[in-house]
Short mmCIF file of C-alpha atoms in Angstrom, two decimals:
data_model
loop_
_atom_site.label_atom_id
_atom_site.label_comp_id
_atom_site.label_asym_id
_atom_site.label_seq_id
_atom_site.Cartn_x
_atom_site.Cartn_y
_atom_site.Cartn_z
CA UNK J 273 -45.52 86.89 82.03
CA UNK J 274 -44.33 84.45 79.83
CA UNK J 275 -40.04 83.40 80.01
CA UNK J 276 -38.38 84.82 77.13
CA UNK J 277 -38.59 82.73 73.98
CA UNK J 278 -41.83 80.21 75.23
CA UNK J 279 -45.00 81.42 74.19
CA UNK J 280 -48.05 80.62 76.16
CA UNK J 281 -50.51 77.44 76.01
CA UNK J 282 -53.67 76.64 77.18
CA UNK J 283 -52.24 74.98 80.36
CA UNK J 284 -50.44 77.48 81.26
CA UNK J 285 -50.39 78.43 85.26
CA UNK J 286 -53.90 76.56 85.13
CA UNK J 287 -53.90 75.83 88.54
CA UNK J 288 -52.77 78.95 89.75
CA UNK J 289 -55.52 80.83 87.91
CA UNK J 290 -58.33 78.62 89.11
CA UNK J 291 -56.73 79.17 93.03
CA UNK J 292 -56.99 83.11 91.80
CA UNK J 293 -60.26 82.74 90.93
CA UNK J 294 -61.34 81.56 94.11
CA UNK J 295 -58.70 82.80 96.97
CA UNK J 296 -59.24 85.99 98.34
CA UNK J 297 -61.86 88.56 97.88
CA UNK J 298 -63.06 86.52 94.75
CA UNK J 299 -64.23 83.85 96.95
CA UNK J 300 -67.02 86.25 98.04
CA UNK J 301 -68.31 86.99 94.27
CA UNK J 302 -68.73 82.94 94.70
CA UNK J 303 -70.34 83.50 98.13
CA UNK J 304 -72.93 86.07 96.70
CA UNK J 305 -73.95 84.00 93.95
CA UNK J 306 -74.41 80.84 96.01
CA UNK J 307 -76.56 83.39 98.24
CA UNK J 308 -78.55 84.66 95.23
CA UNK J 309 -79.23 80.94 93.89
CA UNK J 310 -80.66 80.58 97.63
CA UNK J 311 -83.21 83.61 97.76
CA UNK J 312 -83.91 83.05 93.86
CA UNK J 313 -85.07 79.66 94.50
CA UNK J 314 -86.58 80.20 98.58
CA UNK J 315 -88.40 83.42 97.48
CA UNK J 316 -89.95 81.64 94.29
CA UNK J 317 -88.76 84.18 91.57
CA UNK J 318 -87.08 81.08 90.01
CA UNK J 319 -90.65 78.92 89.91
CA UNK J 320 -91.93 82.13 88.17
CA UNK J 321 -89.32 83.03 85.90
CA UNK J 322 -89.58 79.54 84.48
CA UNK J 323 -93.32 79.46 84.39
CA UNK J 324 -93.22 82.24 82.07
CA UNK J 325 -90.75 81.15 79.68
CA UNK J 326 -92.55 77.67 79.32
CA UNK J 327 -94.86 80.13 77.87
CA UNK J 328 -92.23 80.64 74.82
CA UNK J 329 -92.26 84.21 75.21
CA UNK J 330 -89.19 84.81 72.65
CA UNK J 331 -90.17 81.56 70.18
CA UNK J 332 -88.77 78.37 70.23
CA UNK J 333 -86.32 78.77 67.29
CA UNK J 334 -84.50 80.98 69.57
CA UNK J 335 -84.86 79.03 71.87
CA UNK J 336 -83.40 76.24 70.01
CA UNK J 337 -80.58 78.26 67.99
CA UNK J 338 -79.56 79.64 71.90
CA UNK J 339 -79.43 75.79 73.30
CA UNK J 340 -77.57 74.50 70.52
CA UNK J 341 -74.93 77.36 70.27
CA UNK J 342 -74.61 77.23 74.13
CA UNK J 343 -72.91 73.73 73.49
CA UNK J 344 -69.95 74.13 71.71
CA UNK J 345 -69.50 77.43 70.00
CA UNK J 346 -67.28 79.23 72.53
CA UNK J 347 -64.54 76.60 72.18
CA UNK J 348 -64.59 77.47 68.32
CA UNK J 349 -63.44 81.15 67.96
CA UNK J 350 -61.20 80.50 71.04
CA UNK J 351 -59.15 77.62 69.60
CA UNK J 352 -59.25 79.42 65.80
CA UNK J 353 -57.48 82.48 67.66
CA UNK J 354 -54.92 80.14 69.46
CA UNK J 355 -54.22 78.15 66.23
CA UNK J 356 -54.18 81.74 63.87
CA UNK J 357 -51.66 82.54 66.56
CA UNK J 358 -49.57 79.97 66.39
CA UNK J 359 -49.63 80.10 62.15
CA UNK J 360 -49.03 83.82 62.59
CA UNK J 361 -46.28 83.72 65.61
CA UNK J 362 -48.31 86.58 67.28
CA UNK J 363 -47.74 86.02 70.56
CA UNK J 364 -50.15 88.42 71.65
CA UNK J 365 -53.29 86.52 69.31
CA UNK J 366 -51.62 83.26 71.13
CA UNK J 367 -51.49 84.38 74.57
CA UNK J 368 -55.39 85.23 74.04
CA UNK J 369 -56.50 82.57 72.76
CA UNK J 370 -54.32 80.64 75.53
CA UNK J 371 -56.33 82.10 78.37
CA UNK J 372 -59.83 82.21 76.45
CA UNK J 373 -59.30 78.22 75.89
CA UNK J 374 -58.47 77.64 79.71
CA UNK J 375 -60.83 80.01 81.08
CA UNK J 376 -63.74 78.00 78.89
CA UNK J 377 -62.12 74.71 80.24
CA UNK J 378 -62.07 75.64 83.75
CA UNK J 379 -65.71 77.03 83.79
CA UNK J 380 -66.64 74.06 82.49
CA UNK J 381 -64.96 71.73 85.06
CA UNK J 382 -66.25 73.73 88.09
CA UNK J 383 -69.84 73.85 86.39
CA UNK J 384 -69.96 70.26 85.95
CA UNK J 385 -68.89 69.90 89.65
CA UNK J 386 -71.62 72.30 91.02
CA UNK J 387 -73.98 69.95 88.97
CA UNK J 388 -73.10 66.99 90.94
CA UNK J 389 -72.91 68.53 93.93
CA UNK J 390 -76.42 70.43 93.42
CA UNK J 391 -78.62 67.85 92.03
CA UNK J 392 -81.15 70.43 90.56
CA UNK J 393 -83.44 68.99 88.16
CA UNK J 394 -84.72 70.04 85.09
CA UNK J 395 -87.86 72.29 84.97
CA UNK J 396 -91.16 70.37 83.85
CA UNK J 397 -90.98 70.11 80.08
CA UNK J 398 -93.35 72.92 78.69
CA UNK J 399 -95.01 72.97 81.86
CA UNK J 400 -96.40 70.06 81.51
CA UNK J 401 -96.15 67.43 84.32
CA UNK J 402 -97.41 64.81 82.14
CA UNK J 403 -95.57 65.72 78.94
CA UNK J 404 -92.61 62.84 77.85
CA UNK J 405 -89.02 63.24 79.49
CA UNK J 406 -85.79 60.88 79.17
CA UNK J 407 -85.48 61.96 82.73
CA UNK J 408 -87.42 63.11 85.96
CA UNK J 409 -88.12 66.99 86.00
CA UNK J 410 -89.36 69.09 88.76
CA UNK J 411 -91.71 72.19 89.34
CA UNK J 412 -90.08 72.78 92.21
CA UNK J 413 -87.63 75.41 92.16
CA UNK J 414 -86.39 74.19 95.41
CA UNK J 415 -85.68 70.84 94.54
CA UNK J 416 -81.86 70.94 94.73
CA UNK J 417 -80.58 67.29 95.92
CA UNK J 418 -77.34 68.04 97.22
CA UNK J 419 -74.59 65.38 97.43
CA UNK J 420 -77.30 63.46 96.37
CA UNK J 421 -74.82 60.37 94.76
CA UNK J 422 -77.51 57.63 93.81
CA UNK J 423 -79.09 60.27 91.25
CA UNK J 424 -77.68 59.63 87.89
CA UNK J 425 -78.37 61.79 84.42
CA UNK J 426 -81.28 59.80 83.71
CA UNK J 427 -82.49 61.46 86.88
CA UNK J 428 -82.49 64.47 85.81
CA UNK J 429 -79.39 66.01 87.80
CA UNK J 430 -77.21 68.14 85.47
CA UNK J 431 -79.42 70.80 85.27
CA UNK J 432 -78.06 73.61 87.43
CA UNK J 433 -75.93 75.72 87.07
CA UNK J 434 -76.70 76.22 83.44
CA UNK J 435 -73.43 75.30 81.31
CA UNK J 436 -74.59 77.06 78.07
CA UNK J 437 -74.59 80.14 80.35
CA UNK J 438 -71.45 79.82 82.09
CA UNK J 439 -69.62 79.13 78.98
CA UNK J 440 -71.25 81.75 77.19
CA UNK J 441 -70.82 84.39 79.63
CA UNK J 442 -67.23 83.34 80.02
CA UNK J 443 -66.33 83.44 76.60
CA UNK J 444 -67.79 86.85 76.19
CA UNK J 445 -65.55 87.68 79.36
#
């Protein structure tokens, strides 16, 4: 709880939280999904599930409103609630929009990590194998390169886990 007379920021106890988040029984929620990635990808329910949306089964302006959204919009409604706060001196609107705009950071940071350490490459674009790319693609859903350091973006590597889905989902959190 915050001391009498500070109000909250988003750097507040970061580092705490994020050892929180994965001490304890949390670190098997971490465990599990690492698990799931595994039989996802082994079992090829990955390979299939993006075969079928390089089909465009929802329509590529969704597809396009979802990927450009995924970027930056979380960070948006987060900070405006921290800032409102702040105008307002609610400490309550503050202390949320405190913990929304370190919980966004912090998913990011550990998302970008998992990237580097996973190397997964992008799914062939539309399918295609032959279709133009600024960077390599796979249709392998088991190509994960891990601690793979001579792969660079151009390579492809940032590609798993999704951060326009971590964000998103954390946000929403």
């Amino acid at each position: 709880s915050p001391v009498a007379g500070k109000r909250l920021h988003p750097w507040h106890n970061v580092f705490g939280n994020l050892y929180d988040s994965y001490a304890g029984w949390n670190s098997l929620w971490h465990l599990g999904a690492f698990g799931a990635t595994a039989v996802l990808a082994q079992s090829g329910a990955d390979n299939a599930t993006q075969r079928f949306f390089w089909k465009d089964p929802i329509g590529r302006d969704f597809g396009r409103v979802g990927l450009f959204l995924g970027w930056f919009w979380q960070i948006v409604p987060a900070a405006t609630m921290y800032l409102w706060g702040l105008k307002a001196a609610d400490n309550e609107l503050i202390g949320a929009g405190s913990a929304t705009i370190q919980a966004i950071a912090t998913t990011g940071l550990v998302t970008m990590v998992l990237k580097y350490l996973s190397g997964r490459q992008a799914p062939l674009k539309d399918g295609d194998p032959n279709a133009a790319s600024s960077f390599t693609r796979t249709d392998n859903a088991t190509d994960f390169r891990f601690f793979n350091t001579n792969l660079g973006q151009s390579e492809g590597r940032f590609f798993w886990p999704s951060g326009h889905t971590s964000s998103t989902i954390t946000f929403v959190s």
